[in-house]
Short mmCIF file of C-alpha atoms in Angstrom, two decimals:
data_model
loop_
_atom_site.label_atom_id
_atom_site.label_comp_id
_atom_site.label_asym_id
_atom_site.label_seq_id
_atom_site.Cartn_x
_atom_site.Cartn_y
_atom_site.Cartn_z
CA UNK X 129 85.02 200.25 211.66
CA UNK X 130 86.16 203.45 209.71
CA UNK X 131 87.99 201.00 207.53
CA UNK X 132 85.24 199.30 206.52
CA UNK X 133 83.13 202.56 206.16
CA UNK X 134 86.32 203.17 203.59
CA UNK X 135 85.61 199.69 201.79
CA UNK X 136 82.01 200.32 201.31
CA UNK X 137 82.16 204.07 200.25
CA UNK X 138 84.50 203.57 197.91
CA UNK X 139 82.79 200.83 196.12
CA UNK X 140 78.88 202.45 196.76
CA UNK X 141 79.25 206.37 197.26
CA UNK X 142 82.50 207.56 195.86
CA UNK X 143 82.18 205.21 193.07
CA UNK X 144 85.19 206.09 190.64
CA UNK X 145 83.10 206.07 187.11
CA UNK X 146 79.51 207.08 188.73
CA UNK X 147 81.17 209.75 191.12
CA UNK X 148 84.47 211.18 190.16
CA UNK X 149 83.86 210.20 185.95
CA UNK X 150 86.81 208.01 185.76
CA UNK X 151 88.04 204.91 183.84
CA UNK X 152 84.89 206.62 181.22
CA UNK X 153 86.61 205.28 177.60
CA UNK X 154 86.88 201.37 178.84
CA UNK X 155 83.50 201.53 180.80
CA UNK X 156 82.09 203.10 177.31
CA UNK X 157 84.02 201.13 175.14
CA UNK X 158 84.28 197.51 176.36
CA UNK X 159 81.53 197.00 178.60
CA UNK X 160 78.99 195.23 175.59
CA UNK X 161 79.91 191.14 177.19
CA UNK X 162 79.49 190.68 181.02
CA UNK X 163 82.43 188.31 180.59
CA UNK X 164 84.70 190.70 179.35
CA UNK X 165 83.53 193.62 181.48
CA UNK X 166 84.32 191.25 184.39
CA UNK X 167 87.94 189.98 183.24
CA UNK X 168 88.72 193.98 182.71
CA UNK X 169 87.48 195.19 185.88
CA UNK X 170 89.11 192.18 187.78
CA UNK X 171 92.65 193.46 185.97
CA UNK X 172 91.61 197.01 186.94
CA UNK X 173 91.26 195.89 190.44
CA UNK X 174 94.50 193.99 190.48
CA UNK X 175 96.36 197.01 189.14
CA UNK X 176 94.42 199.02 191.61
CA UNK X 177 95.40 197.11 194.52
CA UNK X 178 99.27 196.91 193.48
CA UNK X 179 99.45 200.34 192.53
CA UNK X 180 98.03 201.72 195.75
CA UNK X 181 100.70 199.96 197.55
CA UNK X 182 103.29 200.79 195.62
CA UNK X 183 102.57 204.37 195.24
CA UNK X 184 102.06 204.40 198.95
CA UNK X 185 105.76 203.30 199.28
CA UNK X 186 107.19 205.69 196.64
CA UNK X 187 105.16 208.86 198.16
CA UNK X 188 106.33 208.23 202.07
CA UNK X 189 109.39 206.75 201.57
CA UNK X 190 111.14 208.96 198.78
CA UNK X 191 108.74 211.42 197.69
CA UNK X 192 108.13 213.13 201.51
CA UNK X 193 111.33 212.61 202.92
CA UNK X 194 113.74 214.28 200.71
CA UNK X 195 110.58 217.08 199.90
CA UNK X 196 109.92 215.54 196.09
CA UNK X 197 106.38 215.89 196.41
CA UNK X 198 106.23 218.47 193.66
CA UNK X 199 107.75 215.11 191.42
CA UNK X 200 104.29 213.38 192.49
CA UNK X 201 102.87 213.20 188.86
CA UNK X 202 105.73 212.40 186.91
CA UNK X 203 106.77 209.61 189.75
CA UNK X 204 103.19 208.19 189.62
CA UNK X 205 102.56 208.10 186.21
CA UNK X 206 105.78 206.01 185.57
CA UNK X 207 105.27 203.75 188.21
CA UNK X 208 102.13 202.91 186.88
CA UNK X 209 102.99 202.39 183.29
CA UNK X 210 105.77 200.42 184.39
CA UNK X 211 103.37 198.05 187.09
CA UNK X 212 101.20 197.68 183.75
CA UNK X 213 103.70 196.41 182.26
CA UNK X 214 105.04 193.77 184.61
CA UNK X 215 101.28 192.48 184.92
CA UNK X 216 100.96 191.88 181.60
CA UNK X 217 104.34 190.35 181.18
CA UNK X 218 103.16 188.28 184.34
CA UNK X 219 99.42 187.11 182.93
CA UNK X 220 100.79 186.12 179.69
CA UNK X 221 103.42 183.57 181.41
CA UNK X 222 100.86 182.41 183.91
CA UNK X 223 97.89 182.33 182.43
CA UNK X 224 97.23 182.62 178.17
CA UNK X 225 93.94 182.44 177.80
CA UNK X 226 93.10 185.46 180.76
CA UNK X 227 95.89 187.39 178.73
CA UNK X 228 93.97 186.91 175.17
CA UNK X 229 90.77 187.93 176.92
CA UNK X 230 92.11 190.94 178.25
CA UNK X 231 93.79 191.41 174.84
CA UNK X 232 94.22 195.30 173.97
CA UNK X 233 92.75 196.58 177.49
CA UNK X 234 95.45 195.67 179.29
CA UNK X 235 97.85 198.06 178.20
CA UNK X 236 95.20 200.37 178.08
CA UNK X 237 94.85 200.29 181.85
CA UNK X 238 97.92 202.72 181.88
CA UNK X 239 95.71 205.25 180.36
CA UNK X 240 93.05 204.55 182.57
CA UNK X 241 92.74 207.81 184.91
CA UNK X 242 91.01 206.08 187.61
CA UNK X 243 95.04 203.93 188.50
CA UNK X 244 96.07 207.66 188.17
CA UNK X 245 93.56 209.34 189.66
CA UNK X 246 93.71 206.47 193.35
CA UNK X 247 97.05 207.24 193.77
CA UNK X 248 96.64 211.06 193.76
CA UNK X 249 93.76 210.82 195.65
CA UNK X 250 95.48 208.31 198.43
CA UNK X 251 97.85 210.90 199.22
CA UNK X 252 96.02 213.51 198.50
CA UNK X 253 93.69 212.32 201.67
CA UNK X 254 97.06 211.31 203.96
CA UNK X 255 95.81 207.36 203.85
CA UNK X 256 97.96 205.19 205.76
CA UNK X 257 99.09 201.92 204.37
CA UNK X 258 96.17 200.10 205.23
CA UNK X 259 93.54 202.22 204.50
CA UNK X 260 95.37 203.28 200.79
CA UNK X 261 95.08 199.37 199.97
CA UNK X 262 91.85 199.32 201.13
CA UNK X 263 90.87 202.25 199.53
CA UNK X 264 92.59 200.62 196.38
CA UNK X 265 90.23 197.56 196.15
CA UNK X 266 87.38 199.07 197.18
CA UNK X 267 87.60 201.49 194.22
CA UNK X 268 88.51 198.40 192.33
CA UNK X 269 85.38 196.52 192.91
CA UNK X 270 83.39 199.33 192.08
CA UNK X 271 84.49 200.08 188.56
CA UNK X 272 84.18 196.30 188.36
CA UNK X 273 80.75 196.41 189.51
CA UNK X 274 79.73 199.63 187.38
CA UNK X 275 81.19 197.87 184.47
CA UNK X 276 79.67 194.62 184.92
CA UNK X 277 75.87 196.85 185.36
CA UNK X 278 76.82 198.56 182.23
CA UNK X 279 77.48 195.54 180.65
CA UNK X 280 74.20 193.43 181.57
CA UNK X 281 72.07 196.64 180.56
CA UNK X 282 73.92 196.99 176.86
CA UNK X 283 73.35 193.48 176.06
CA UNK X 284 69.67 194.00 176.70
CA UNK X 285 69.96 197.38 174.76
CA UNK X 286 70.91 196.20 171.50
CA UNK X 287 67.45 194.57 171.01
CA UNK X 288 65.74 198.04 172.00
CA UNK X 289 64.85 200.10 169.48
CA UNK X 290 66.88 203.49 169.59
CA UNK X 291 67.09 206.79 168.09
CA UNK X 292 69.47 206.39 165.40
CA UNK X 293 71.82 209.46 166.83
CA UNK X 294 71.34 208.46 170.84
CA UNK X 295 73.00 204.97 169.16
CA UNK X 296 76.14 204.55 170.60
CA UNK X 297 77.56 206.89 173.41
CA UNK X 298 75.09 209.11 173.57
CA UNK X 299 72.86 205.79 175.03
CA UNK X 300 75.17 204.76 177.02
CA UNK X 301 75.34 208.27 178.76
CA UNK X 302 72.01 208.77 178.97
CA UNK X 303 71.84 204.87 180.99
CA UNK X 304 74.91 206.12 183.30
CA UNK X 305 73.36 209.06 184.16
CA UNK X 306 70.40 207.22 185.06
CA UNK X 307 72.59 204.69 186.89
CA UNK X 308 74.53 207.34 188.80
CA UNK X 309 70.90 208.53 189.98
CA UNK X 310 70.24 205.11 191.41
CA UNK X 311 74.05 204.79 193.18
CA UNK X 312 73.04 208.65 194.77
CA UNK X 313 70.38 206.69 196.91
CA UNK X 314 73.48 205.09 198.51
CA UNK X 315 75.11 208.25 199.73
CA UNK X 316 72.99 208.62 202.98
CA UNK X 317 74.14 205.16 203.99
CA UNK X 318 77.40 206.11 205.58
CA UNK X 319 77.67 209.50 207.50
CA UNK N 138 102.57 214.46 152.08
CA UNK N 139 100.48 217.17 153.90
CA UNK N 140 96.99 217.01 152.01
CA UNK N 141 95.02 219.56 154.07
CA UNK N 142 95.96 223.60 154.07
CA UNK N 143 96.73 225.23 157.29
CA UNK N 144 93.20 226.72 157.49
CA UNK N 145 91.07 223.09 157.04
CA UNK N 146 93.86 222.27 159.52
CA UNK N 147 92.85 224.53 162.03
CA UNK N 148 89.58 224.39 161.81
CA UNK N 149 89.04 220.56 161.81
CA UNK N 150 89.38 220.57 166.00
CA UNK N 151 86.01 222.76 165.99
CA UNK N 152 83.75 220.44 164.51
CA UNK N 153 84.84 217.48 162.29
CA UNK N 154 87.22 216.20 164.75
CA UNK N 155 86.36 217.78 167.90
CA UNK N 156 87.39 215.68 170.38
CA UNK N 157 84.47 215.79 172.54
CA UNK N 158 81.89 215.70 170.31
CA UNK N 159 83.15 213.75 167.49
CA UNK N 160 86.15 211.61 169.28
CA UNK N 161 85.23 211.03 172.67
CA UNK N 162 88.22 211.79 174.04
CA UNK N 163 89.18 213.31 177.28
CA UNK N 164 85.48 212.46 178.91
CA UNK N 165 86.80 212.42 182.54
CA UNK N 166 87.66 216.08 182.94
CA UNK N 167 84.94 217.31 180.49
CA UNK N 168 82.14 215.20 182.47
CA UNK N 169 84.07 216.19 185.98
CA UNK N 170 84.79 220.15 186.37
CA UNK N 171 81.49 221.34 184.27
CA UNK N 172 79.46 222.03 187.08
CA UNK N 173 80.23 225.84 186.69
CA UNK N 174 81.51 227.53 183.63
CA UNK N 175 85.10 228.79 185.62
CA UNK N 176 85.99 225.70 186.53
CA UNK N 177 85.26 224.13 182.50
CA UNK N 178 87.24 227.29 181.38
CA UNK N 179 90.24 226.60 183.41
CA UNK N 180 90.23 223.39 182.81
CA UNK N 181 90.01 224.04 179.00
CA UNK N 182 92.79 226.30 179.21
CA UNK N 183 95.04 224.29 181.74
CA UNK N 184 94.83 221.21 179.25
CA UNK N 185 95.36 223.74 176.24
CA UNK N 186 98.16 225.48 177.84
CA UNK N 187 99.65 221.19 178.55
CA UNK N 188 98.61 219.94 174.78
CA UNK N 189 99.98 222.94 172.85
CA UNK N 190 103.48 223.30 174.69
CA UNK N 191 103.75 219.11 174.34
CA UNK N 192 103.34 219.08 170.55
CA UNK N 193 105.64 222.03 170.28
CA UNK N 194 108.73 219.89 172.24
CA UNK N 195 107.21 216.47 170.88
CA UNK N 196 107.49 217.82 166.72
CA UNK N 197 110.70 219.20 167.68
CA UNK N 198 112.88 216.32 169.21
CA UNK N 199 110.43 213.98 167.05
CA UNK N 200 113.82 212.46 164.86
CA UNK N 201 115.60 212.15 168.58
CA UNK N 202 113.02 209.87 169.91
CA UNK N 203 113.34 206.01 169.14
CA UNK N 204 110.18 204.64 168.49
CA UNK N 205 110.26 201.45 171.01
CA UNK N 206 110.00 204.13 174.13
CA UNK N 207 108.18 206.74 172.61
CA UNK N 208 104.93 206.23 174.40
CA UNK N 209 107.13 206.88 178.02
CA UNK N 210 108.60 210.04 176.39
CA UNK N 211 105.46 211.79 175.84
CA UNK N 212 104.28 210.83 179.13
CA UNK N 213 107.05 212.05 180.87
CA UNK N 214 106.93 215.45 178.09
CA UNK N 215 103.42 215.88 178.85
CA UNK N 216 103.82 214.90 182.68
CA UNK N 217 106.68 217.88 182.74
CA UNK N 218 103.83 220.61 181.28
CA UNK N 219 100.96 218.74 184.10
CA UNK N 220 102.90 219.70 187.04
CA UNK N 221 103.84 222.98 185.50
CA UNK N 222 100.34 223.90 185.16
CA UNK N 223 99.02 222.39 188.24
CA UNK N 224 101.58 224.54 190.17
CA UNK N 225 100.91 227.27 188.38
CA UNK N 226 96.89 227.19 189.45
CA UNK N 227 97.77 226.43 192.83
CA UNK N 228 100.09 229.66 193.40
CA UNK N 229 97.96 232.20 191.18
CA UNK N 230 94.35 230.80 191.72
CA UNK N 231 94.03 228.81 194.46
CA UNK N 232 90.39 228.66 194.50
CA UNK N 233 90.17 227.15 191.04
CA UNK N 234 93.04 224.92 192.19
CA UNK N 235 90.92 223.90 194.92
CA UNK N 236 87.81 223.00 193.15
CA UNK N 237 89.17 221.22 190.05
CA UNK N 238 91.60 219.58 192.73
CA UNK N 239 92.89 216.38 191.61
CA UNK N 240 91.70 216.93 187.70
CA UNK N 241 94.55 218.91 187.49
CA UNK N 242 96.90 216.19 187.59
CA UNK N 243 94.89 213.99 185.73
CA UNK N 244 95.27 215.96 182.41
CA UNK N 245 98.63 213.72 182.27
CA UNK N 246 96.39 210.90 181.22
CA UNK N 247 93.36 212.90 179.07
CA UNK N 248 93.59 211.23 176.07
CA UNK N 249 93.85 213.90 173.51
CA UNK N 250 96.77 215.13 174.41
CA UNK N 251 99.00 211.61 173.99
CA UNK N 252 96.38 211.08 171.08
CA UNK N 253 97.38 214.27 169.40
CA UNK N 254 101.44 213.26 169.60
CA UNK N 255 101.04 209.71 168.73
CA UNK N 256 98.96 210.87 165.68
CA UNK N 257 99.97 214.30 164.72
CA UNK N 258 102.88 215.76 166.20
CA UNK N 259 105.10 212.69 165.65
CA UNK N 260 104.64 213.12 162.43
CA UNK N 261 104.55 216.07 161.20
CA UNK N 262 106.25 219.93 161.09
CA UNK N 263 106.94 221.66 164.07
CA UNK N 264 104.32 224.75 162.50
CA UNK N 265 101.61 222.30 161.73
CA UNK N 266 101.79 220.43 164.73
CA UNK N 267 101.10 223.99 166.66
CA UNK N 268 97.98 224.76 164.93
CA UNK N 269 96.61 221.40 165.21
CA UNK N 270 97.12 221.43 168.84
CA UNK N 271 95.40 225.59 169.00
CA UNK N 272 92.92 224.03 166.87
CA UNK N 273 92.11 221.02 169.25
CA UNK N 274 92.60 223.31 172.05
CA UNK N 275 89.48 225.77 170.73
CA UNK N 276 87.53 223.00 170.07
CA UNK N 277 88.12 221.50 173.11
CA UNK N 278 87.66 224.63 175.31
CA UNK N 279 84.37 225.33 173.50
CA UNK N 280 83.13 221.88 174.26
CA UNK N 281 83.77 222.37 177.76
CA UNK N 282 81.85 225.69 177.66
CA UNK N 283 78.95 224.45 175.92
CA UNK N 284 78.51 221.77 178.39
CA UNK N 285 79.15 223.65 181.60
CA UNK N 286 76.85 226.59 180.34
CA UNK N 287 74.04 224.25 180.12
CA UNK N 288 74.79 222.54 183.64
CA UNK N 289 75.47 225.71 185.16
CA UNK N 290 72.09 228.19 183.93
CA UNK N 291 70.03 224.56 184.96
CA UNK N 292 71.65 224.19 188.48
CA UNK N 293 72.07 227.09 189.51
CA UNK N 294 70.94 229.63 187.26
CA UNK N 295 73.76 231.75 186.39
CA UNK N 296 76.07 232.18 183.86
CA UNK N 297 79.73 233.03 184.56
CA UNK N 298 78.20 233.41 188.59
CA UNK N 299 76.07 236.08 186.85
CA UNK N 300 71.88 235.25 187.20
CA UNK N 301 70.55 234.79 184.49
CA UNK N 302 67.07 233.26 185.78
CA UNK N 303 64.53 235.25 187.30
CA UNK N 304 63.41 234.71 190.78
CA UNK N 305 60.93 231.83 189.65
CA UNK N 306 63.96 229.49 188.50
CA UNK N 307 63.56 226.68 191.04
CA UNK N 308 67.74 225.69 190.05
CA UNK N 309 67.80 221.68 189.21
CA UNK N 310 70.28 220.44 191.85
CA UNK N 311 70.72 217.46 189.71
CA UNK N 312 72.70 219.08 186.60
CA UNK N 313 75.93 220.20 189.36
CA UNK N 314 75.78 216.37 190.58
CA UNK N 315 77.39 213.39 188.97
CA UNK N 316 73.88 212.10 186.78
CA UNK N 317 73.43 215.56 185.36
CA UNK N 318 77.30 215.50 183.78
CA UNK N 319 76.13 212.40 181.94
CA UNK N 320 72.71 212.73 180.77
CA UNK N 321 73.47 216.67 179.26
CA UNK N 322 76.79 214.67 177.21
CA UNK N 323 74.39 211.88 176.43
CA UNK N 324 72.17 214.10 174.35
CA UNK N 325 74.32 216.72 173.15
CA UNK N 326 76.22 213.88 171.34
CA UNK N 327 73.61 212.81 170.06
CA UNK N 328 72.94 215.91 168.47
CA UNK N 329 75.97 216.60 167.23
CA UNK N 330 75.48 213.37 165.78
CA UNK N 331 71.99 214.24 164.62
CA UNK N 332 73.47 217.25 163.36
CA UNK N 333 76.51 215.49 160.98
CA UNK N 334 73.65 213.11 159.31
CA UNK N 335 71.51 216.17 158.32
CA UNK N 336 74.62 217.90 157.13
CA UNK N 337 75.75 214.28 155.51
CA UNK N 338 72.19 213.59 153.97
CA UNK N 339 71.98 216.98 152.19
CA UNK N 340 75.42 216.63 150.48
#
């Protein structure tokens, strides 16, 4: 039950780029296509999910045992930019057209502070190994679902007729914050 | 070579290449910790203390680093300066520790600080690359302020913890929560924007 509590408040309540402002540059940047919002937040979540796990592994295995912990960011950070790159080498060989969709945004995803940020935060919170995967796609699926919102509302947005300085980021803001008001209706859901 | 004195050099961080206002950069931590002024200054200063100690050792060793794994040396540079910082807060304030919590660490990834090697320091002399990154820094740090004085007089009416508002201030819970971050950055870039066209139009 408290698992799927987990599931559910990490995609709803705690939603990474609604609640704790991450992943803000690709959810500003490429979110103007639903399809490509959806191909990047599926990689996100992929990432996510992998990362979790790994990190998991790293931070009870090495990190705790021989007291390392204060070699938590450095350790992190690498293993992430190193899982980016082993996705990316691995889409490209299995599947060419997903890898020229995700183009450029792949290798952003090592920039991308919410991977950074899930890690911390898994064992920052003492997560076993369930719950940190869980807790992994969860938060996946709800930058995917964020992103794939901020997509649908952009394409309708270019035929509205904005201020010519709100144009740009400053819209975009103005339709998260409004969206993060809508996803703080969720927060009573789960006590 | 170098086109710009030290002084336009400086000074570009404030305004025509702030990267808040101007480059979007770094939008995580600036939308995150500006619920109250303390926590935007320490985080302005945490992430100043992380950029300007990075582009000193990055324009130093710059001729050391080969290019193909350059990316993973600043990371690990920059990572080095994170935990330094972050252990730093934790030992000497531990209540600012405990409210920016895990933003701390995340400066590792804020983009202006691997955007400021990649572009500047890698490039360019160990003296310039320091007052780019003091330069960035301000501008940066004054972003950050502007914001979280906003959010902070709005929801809860005080500045620095001082009151400011007089006993009729009902505060407006929503500028400390999550849609308040995004809707204050949504129209101060716009007028910063507004701002640069006036300035642009009357050229």
């Amino acid at each position: 039950m408290e698992i799927i509590a987990l599931f559910f408040s990490a995609i709803l309540i705690n939603n990474f780029v609604l609640h704790y402002f991450l992943g803000i540059c690709p959810f500003l940047g490429v979110s103007k296509k639903i399809d490509s919002a959806l191909s990047m937040g599926l990689a996100v979540t992929f990432v996510m999910s992998i990362t979790a796990a790994v990190s998991w592994a790293i931070n009870h295995w090495i990190l705790i045992p021989y007291q390392l912990d204060y070699l938590q960011i450095v350790s992190f950070i690498l293993v992430i930019a190193s899982l980016v790159q082993l996705v990316e080498m691995f889409i490209r060989k299995i599947s060419p057209p997903l890898y020229q969709a995700l183009g450029i945004y792949l290798p952003l995803i090592t920039t991308n502070c919410a991977i950074f940020f899930l890690a911390l935060m898994a064992a920052l919170k003492n997560y076993n190994f369930i719950e940190t995967v869980i807790f992994g796609i969860g938060s996946g699926l709800g930058f995917t679902l964020a992103i794939i919102l901020m997509a649908g509302i952009r394409e309708q947005l270019d035929l509205a007729d904005v201020p010519e300085a709100l144009k740009g980021a400053g819209i975009s803001l103005i339709v998260a914050g409004i969206m993060a008001l809508a996803f703080l209706g969720f927060s009573g859901m789960i006590k | 070579m170098p086109t710009k004195s030290i002084g336009e050099e400086f000074l570009k961080g404030f305004w025509k290449e702030n990267p808040i206002f101007r480059q979007l950069l770094g939008m995580c931590p600036t939308l995150a910790v500006t619920n109250a002024m303390i926590n935007g200054l320490a985080m302005g200063l945490a992430t100043a203390f992380v950029l300007i100690f990075s582009s000193l050792v990055v324009s130093s060793i710059k001729k050391l680093i080969p290019s193909q794994v350059r990316i993973a040396t600043y990371i690990v540079i920059i990572a080095t300066f994170v935990t330094i910082a972050d252990r730093f807060l934790a030992a000497f304030f531990p209540p600012i520790s405990k409210n920016l919590g895990p933003y701390v660490p995340l400066i590792v990834v804020n983009c202006i600080i691997l955007g400021r090697q990649e572009a500047f320091s890698s490039k360019n002399t160990v003296g310039r690359s320091l007052i780019d990154a003091f330069g960035m820094s301000l501008g940066f740090i004054l972003g950050l302020l502007i914001l979280s004085a906003i959010r902070e007089i709005l929801g809860f009416g005080t500045f620095f913890g001082f009151q400011v508002m007089g006993q009729w201030f009902k505060p407006w819970i929503i500028m400390i929560l999550p849609p308040g971050a995004f809707i204050t950055l949504g129209i101060l870039l716009a007028l910063a924007l507004q701002i640069e066209r006036k300035t642009k139009a009357r050229r």
